[in-house]
Amino acid sequence: VVKFGYDTLGVRLIAENINNKQEINRIVSQISFVKLFLFAVVTLFIFILLQFDKFSEHSVLFYIFIFFIFFESMFPVWYFQGIEKMKYIAILVSLTKLLFALSVFIFVNNPNDYLLVPLLYTIGSAISLISSLFIISKDKITLMKIDLLEAMLISKESFLIFFATIGTVLRDKVTIILLEVYLGLESVAYFDLASKVINVLLTPFHILSSVTYPYIAKTKELRLLFKVVIASLLISIMLVGIFLVNVEYISLVLVGTHNQSMVNILKLIIFIVPVGMLSAFISTNILVVFNFTVWLMYSVVVAIIGYILLFLLMQFYDLLSITIFVGLYLSFFILQLFGLLIGMIKILNTRRKFAY
């Protein structure tokens, strides 16, 4: 909630103004101010929750969580991505996570030490934030008085990105809830395992999208982007082919025995890879870059409506099964991509008109 889409929008704003130090100071100040305001709202909400006995029993955990939210949400990864200097931050984050993992093994020895896990994680986030601020100070970035109207305008755009993110989170959670209600926990376990495999396969494409994003935001050069997308699409299609050929073996590795339900899930869910890859590139590298973020919201709305209508139709005809639910899950990705493609076409048509 506190990040509110700024980790995506901030990259574009910084990249677009890479040679304007005054403008970068203004952007950093505005984003920091809005994040602090949202943090205060979230903190207030947590304190309200702590008034209830159910939550007050774990008050120490909530207090640690408040500090974690602050350190994690204020970490300016968007600044370093925008100036295309991720090397130091990547090293810093990797070392911090390694230190956290080692600390857990050293200090957490029994269930009574459960509070040490979030505490150590919070300390790691604090070290990352302080170190990043030290690096930023070397760039002579200073906070300045902000314009509330401008802050509200960029908050409006970041909200559209935030809405799209929430929509995709709801997609996953709602599917799991429906699976549990209609088919039971075994189906949830199969679906969760298969979706984790897909997320692993999508990770390289998301990283590549993040790497190209600041460059495209700065140059607005789409030829390079299209070359990267075409290459990625070909690779993702090859992955689908290899996956389908070996799906029986992959299912055996995942569940330990031959399971036709798992095979059927994998045969459908693998098609999310090329669809999800295209969505990742179009959403940030095109729609956000060219300030068409409203189409991020439109695409999610279309996907949500389509998902609900298809679910009701399947329920009406009593066709709900694990395969149908995976098909519904896949349909969300396809409908969302459809909305994103419409937004992209509008951008390309606009650019073509200006070119003439």
PDB file of N, CA and C in Angstrom, residues 23-76:
ATOM      1  N   GLU A  23      14.924  18.869 -11.119  1.00  0.00           N
ATOM      2  CA  GLU A  23      13.701  18.087 -11.306  1.00  0.00           C
ATOM      3  C   GLU A  23      13.772  16.771 -10.541  1.00  0.00           C
ATOM      4  N   ILE A  24      14.948  16.157 -10.519  1.00  0.00           N
ATOM      5  CA  ILE A  24      15.118  14.913  -9.759  1.00  0.00           C
ATOM      6  C   ILE A  24      14.920  15.178  -8.271  1.00  0.00           C
ATOM      7  N   ASN A  25      15.454  16.296  -7.773  1.00  0.00           N
ATOM      8  CA  ASN A  25      15.225  16.672  -6.374  1.00  0.00           C
ATOM      9  C   ASN A  25      13.726  16.785  -6.085  1.00  0.00           C
ATOM     10  N   ARG A  26      13.001  17.384  -7.028  1.00  0.00           N
ATOM     11  CA  ARG A  26      11.559  17.574  -6.840  1.00  0.00           C
ATOM     12  C   ARG A  26      10.827  16.228  -6.840  1.00  0.00           C
ATOM     13  N   ILE A  27      11.209  15.342  -7.752  1.00  0.00           N
ATOM     14  CA  ILE A  27      10.568  14.022  -7.845  1.00  0.00           C
ATOM     15  C   ILE A  27      10.820  13.211  -6.583  1.00  0.00           C
ATOM     16  N   VAL A  28      12.079  13.186  -6.136  1.00  0.00           N
ATOM     17  CA  VAL A  28      12.424  12.445  -4.917  1.00  0.00           C
ATOM     18  C   VAL A  28      11.652  12.998  -3.722  1.00  0.00           C
ATOM     19  N   SER A  29      11.537  14.308  -3.646  1.00  0.00           N
ATOM     20  CA  SER A  29      10.822  14.942  -2.532  1.00  0.00           C
ATOM     21  C   SER A  29       9.346  14.585  -2.558  1.00  0.00           C
ATOM     22  N   GLN A  30       8.736  14.645  -3.737  1.00  0.00           N
ATOM     23  CA  GLN A  30       7.302  14.353  -3.851  1.00  0.00           C
ATOM     24  C   GLN A  30       6.996  12.901  -3.506  1.00  0.00           C
ATOM     25  N   ILE A  31       7.765  11.987  -4.068  1.00  0.00           N
ATOM     26  CA  ILE A  31       7.520  10.572  -3.808  1.00  0.00           C
ATOM     27  C   ILE A  31       7.761  10.245  -2.337  1.00  0.00           C
ATOM     28  N   SER A  32       8.802  10.811  -1.755  1.00  0.00           N
ATOM     29  CA  SER A  32       9.095  10.570  -0.338  1.00  0.00           C
ATOM     30  C   SER A  32       7.975  11.106   0.547  1.00  0.00           C
ATOM     31  N   PHE A  33       7.464  12.291   0.214  1.00  0.00           N
ATOM     32  CA  PHE A  33       6.376  12.895   0.993  1.00  0.00           C
ATOM     33  C   PHE A  33       5.122  12.027   0.949  1.00  0.00           C
ATOM     34  N   VAL A  34       4.727  11.602  -0.252  1.00  0.00           N
ATOM     35  CA  VAL A  34       3.506  10.797  -0.392  1.00  0.00           C
ATOM     36  C   VAL A  34       3.661   9.456   0.314  1.00  0.00           C
ATOM     37  N   LYS A  35       4.837   8.851   0.204  1.00  0.00           N
ATOM     38  CA  LYS A  35       5.067   7.576   0.881  1.00  0.00           C
ATOM     39  C   LYS A  35       4.999   7.725   2.397  1.00  0.00           C
ATOM     40  N   LEU A  36       5.548   8.820   2.917  1.00  0.00           N
ATOM     41  CA  LEU A  36       5.476   9.076   4.359  1.00  0.00           C
ATOM     42  C   LEU A  36       4.032   9.263   4.804  1.00  0.00           C
ATOM     43  N   PHE A  37       3.254   9.961   3.978  1.00  0.00           N
ATOM     44  CA  PHE A  37       1.836  10.158   4.295  1.00  0.00           C
ATOM     45  C   PHE A  37       1.096   8.818   4.322  1.00  0.00           C
ATOM     46  N   LEU A  38       1.328   7.973   3.318  1.00  0.00           N
ATOM     47  CA  LEU A  38       0.679   6.665   3.260  1.00  0.00           C
ATOM     48  C   LEU A  38       1.140   5.775   4.410  1.00  0.00           C
ATOM     49  N   PHE A  39       2.413   5.898   4.776  1.00  0.00           N
ATOM     50  CA  PHE A  39       2.918   5.134   5.924  1.00  0.00           C
ATOM     51  C   PHE A  39       2.192   5.540   7.200  1.00  0.00           C
ATOM     52  N   ALA A  40       1.949   6.844   7.359  1.00  0.00           N
ATOM     53  CA  ALA A  40       1.225   7.326   8.544  1.00  0.00           C
ATOM     54  C   ALA A  40      -0.197   6.765   8.579  1.00  0.00           C
ATOM     55  N   VAL A  41      -0.841   6.682   7.402  1.00  0.00           N
ATOM     56  CA  VAL A  41      -2.196   6.129   7.321  1.00  0.00           C
ATOM     57  C   VAL A  41      -2.204   4.655   7.701  1.00  0.00           C
ATOM     58  N   VAL A  42      -1.256   3.906   7.163  1.00  0.00           N
ATOM     59  CA  VAL A  42      -1.165   2.472   7.470  1.00  0.00           C
ATOM     60  C   VAL A  42      -0.863   2.257   8.950  1.00  0.00           C
ATOM     61  N   THR A  43       0.034   3.070   9.503  1.00  0.00           N
ATOM     62  CA  THR A  43       0.374   2.966  10.925  1.00  0.00           C
ATOM     63  C   THR A  43      -0.844   3.239  11.794  1.00  0.00           C
ATOM     64  N   LEU A  44      -1.621   4.241  11.434  1.00  0.00           N
ATOM     65  CA  LEU A  44      -2.853   4.546  12.168  1.00  0.00           C
ATOM     66  C   LEU A  44      -3.810   3.364  12.125  1.00  0.00           C
ATOM     67  N   PHE A  45      -3.932   2.745  10.957  1.00  0.00           N
ATOM     68  CA  PHE A  45      -4.809   1.580  10.809  1.00  0.00           C
ATOM     69  C   PHE A  45      -4.349   0.433  11.707  1.00  0.00           C
ATOM     70  N   ILE A  46      -3.030   0.218  11.779  1.00  0.00           N
ATOM     71  CA  ILE A  46      -2.502  -0.856  12.634  1.00  0.00           C
ATOM     72  C   ILE A  46      -2.782  -0.568  14.099  1.00  0.00           C
ATOM     73  N   PHE A  47      -2.628   0.686  14.520  1.00  0.00           N
ATOM     74  CA  PHE A  47      -2.913   1.044  15.913  1.00  0.00           C
ATOM     75  C   PHE A  47      -4.395   0.845  16.240  1.00  0.00           C
ATOM     76  N   ILE A  48      -5.266   1.074  15.268  1.00  0.00           N
ATOM     77  CA  ILE A  48      -6.698   0.818  15.472  1.00  0.00           C
ATOM     78  C   ILE A  48      -6.935  -0.683  15.661  1.00  0.00           C
ATOM     79  N   LEU A  49      -6.262  -1.496  14.851  1.00  0.00           N
ATOM     80  CA  LEU A  49      -6.392  -2.946  14.986  1.00  0.00           C
ATOM     81  C   LEU A  49      -5.945  -3.421  16.364  1.00  0.00           C
ATOM     82  N   LEU A  50      -4.902  -2.772  16.886  1.00  0.00           N
ATOM     83  CA  LEU A  50      -4.356  -3.187  18.179  1.00  0.00           C
ATOM     84  C   LEU A  50      -5.297  -2.896  19.344  1.00  0.00           C
ATOM     85  N   GLN A  51      -6.382  -2.172  19.080  1.00  0.00           N
ATOM     86  CA  GLN A  51      -7.370  -1.923  20.137  1.00  0.00           C
ATOM     87  C   GLN A  51      -8.242  -3.154  20.386  1.00  0.00           C
ATOM     88  N   PHE A  52      -8.192  -4.112  19.466  1.00  0.00           N
ATOM     89  CA  PHE A  52      -8.968  -5.340  19.618  1.00  0.00           C
ATOM     90  C   PHE A  52      -8.101  -6.429  20.230  1.00  0.00           C
ATOM     91  N   ASP A  53      -8.675  -7.194  21.131  1.00  0.00           N
ATOM     92  CA  ASP A  53      -7.931  -8.217  21.868  1.00  0.00           C
ATOM     93  C   ASP A  53      -7.275  -9.236  20.950  1.00  0.00           C
ATOM     94  N   LYS A  54      -7.967  -9.590  19.866  1.00  0.00           N
ATOM     95  CA  LYS A  54      -7.449 -10.590  18.940  1.00  0.00           C
ATOM     96  C   LYS A  54      -6.087 -10.186  18.388  1.00  0.00           C
ATOM     97  N   PHE A  55      -5.877  -8.876  18.195  1.00  0.00           N
ATOM     98  CA  PHE A  55      -4.629  -8.385  17.631  1.00  0.00           C
ATOM     99  C   PHE A  55      -3.656  -7.902  18.704  1.00  0.00           C
ATOM    100  N   SER A  56      -4.177  -7.375  19.799  1.00  0.00           N
ATOM    101  CA  SER A  56      -3.308  -6.837  20.852  1.00  0.00           C
ATOM    102  C   SER A  56      -2.447  -7.919  21.504  1.00  0.00           C
ATOM    103  N   GLU A  57      -2.896  -9.182  21.418  1.00  0.00           N
ATOM    104  CA  GLU A  57      -2.098 -10.291  21.966  1.00  0.00           C
ATOM    105  C   GLU A  57      -0.749 -10.406  21.247  1.00  0.00           C
ATOM    106  N   HIS A  58      -0.692  -9.908  20.045  1.00  0.00           N
ATOM    107  CA  HIS A  58       0.535  -9.986  19.245  1.00  0.00           C
ATOM    108  C   HIS A  58       1.067  -8.577  18.952  1.00  0.00           C
ATOM    109  N   SER A  59       0.924  -7.685  19.893  1.00  0.00           N
ATOM    110  CA  SER A  59       1.272  -6.277  19.681  1.00  0.00           C
ATOM    111  C   SER A  59       2.752  -6.084  19.317  1.00  0.00           C
ATOM    112  N   VAL A  60       3.643  -6.850  19.943  1.00  0.00           N
ATOM    113  CA  VAL A  60       5.076  -6.706  19.656  1.00  0.00           C
ATOM    114  C   VAL A  60       5.355  -7.012  18.185  1.00  0.00           C
ATOM    115  N   LEU A  61       4.701  -8.054  17.661  1.00  0.00           N
ATOM    116  CA  LEU A  61       4.871  -8.417  16.264  1.00  0.00           C
ATOM    117  C   LEU A  61       4.396  -7.285  15.351  1.00  0.00           C
ATOM    118  N   PHE A  62       3.292  -6.660  15.711  1.00  0.00           N
ATOM    119  CA  PHE A  62       2.760  -5.550  14.913  1.00  0.00           C
ATOM    120  C   PHE A  62       3.694  -4.342  14.952  1.00  0.00           C
ATOM    121  N   TYR A  63       4.283  -4.069  16.122  1.00  0.00           N
ATOM    122  CA  TYR A  63       5.213  -2.940  16.235  1.00  0.00           C
ATOM    123  C   TYR A  63       6.445  -3.165  15.357  1.00  0.00           C
ATOM    124  N   ILE A  64       6.947  -4.401  15.369  1.00  0.00           N
ATOM    125  CA  ILE A  64       8.087  -4.725  14.497  1.00  0.00           C
ATOM    126  C   ILE A  64       7.675  -4.552  13.042  1.00  0.00           C
ATOM    127  N   PHE A  65       6.463  -4.987  12.732  1.00  0.00           N
ATOM    128  CA  PHE A  65       5.948  -4.911  11.368  1.00  0.00           C
ATOM    129  C   PHE A  65       5.854  -3.458  10.899  1.00  0.00           C
ATOM    130  N   ILE A  66       5.511  -2.545  11.786  1.00  0.00           N
ATOM    131  CA  ILE A  66       5.437  -1.114  11.443  1.00  0.00           C
ATOM    132  C   ILE A  66       6.800  -0.613  10.975  1.00  0.00           C
ATOM    133  N   PHE A  67       7.837  -0.953  11.722  1.00  0.00           N
ATOM    134  CA  PHE A  67       9.185  -0.525  11.333  1.00  0.00           C
ATOM    135  C   PHE A  67       9.601  -1.164  10.006  1.00  0.00           C
ATOM    136  N   PHE A  68       9.228  -2.442   9.829  1.00  0.00           N
ATOM    137  CA  PHE A  68       9.564  -3.124   8.578  1.00  0.00           C
ATOM    138  C   PHE A  68       8.894  -2.428   7.394  1.00  0.00           C
ATOM    139  N   ILE A  69       7.627  -2.073   7.536  1.00  0.00           N
ATOM    140  CA  ILE A  69       6.908  -1.373   6.468  1.00  0.00           C
ATOM    141  C   ILE A  69       7.629  -0.082   6.103  1.00  0.00           C
ATOM    142  N   PHE A  70       8.056   0.658   7.118  1.00  0.00           N
ATOM    143  CA  PHE A  70       8.736   1.935   6.858  1.00  0.00           C
ATOM    144  C   PHE A  70      10.025   1.730   6.069  1.00  0.00           C
ATOM    145  N   PHE A  71      10.894   0.860   6.566  1.00  0.00           N
ATOM    146  CA  PHE A  71      12.199   0.669   5.931  1.00  0.00           C
ATOM    147  C   PHE A  71      12.058   0.088   4.519  1.00  0.00           C
ATOM    148  N   GLU A  72      11.130  -0.878   4.368  1.00  0.00           N
ATOM    149  CA  GLU A  72      10.976  -1.551   3.081  1.00  0.00           C
ATOM    150  C   GLU A  72      10.341  -0.626   2.039  1.00  0.00           C
ATOM    151  N   SER A  73       9.317   0.116   2.427  1.00  0.00           N
ATOM    152  CA  SER A  73       8.600   0.968   1.472  1.00  0.00           C
ATOM    153  C   SER A  73       9.390   2.217   1.091  1.00  0.00           C
ATOM    154  N   MET A  74      10.251   2.695   1.984  1.00  0.00           N
ATOM    155  CA  MET A  74      11.025   3.904   1.701  1.00  0.00           C
ATOM    156  C   MET A  74      12.325   3.609   0.946  1.00  0.00           C
ATOM    157  N   PHE A  75      12.623   2.329   0.765  1.00  0.00           N
ATOM    158  CA  PHE A  75      13.844   1.965   0.030  1.00  0.00           C
ATOM    159  C   PHE A  75      13.717   2.456  -1.413  1.00  0.00           C
ATOM    160  N   PRO A  76      14.599   3.348  -1.870  1.00  0.00           N
ATOM    161  CA  PRO A  76      14.424   4.024  -3.173  1.00  0.00           C
ATOM    162  C   PRO A  76      14.982   3.243  -4.359  1.00  0.00           C
TER     163      PRO A  76
END
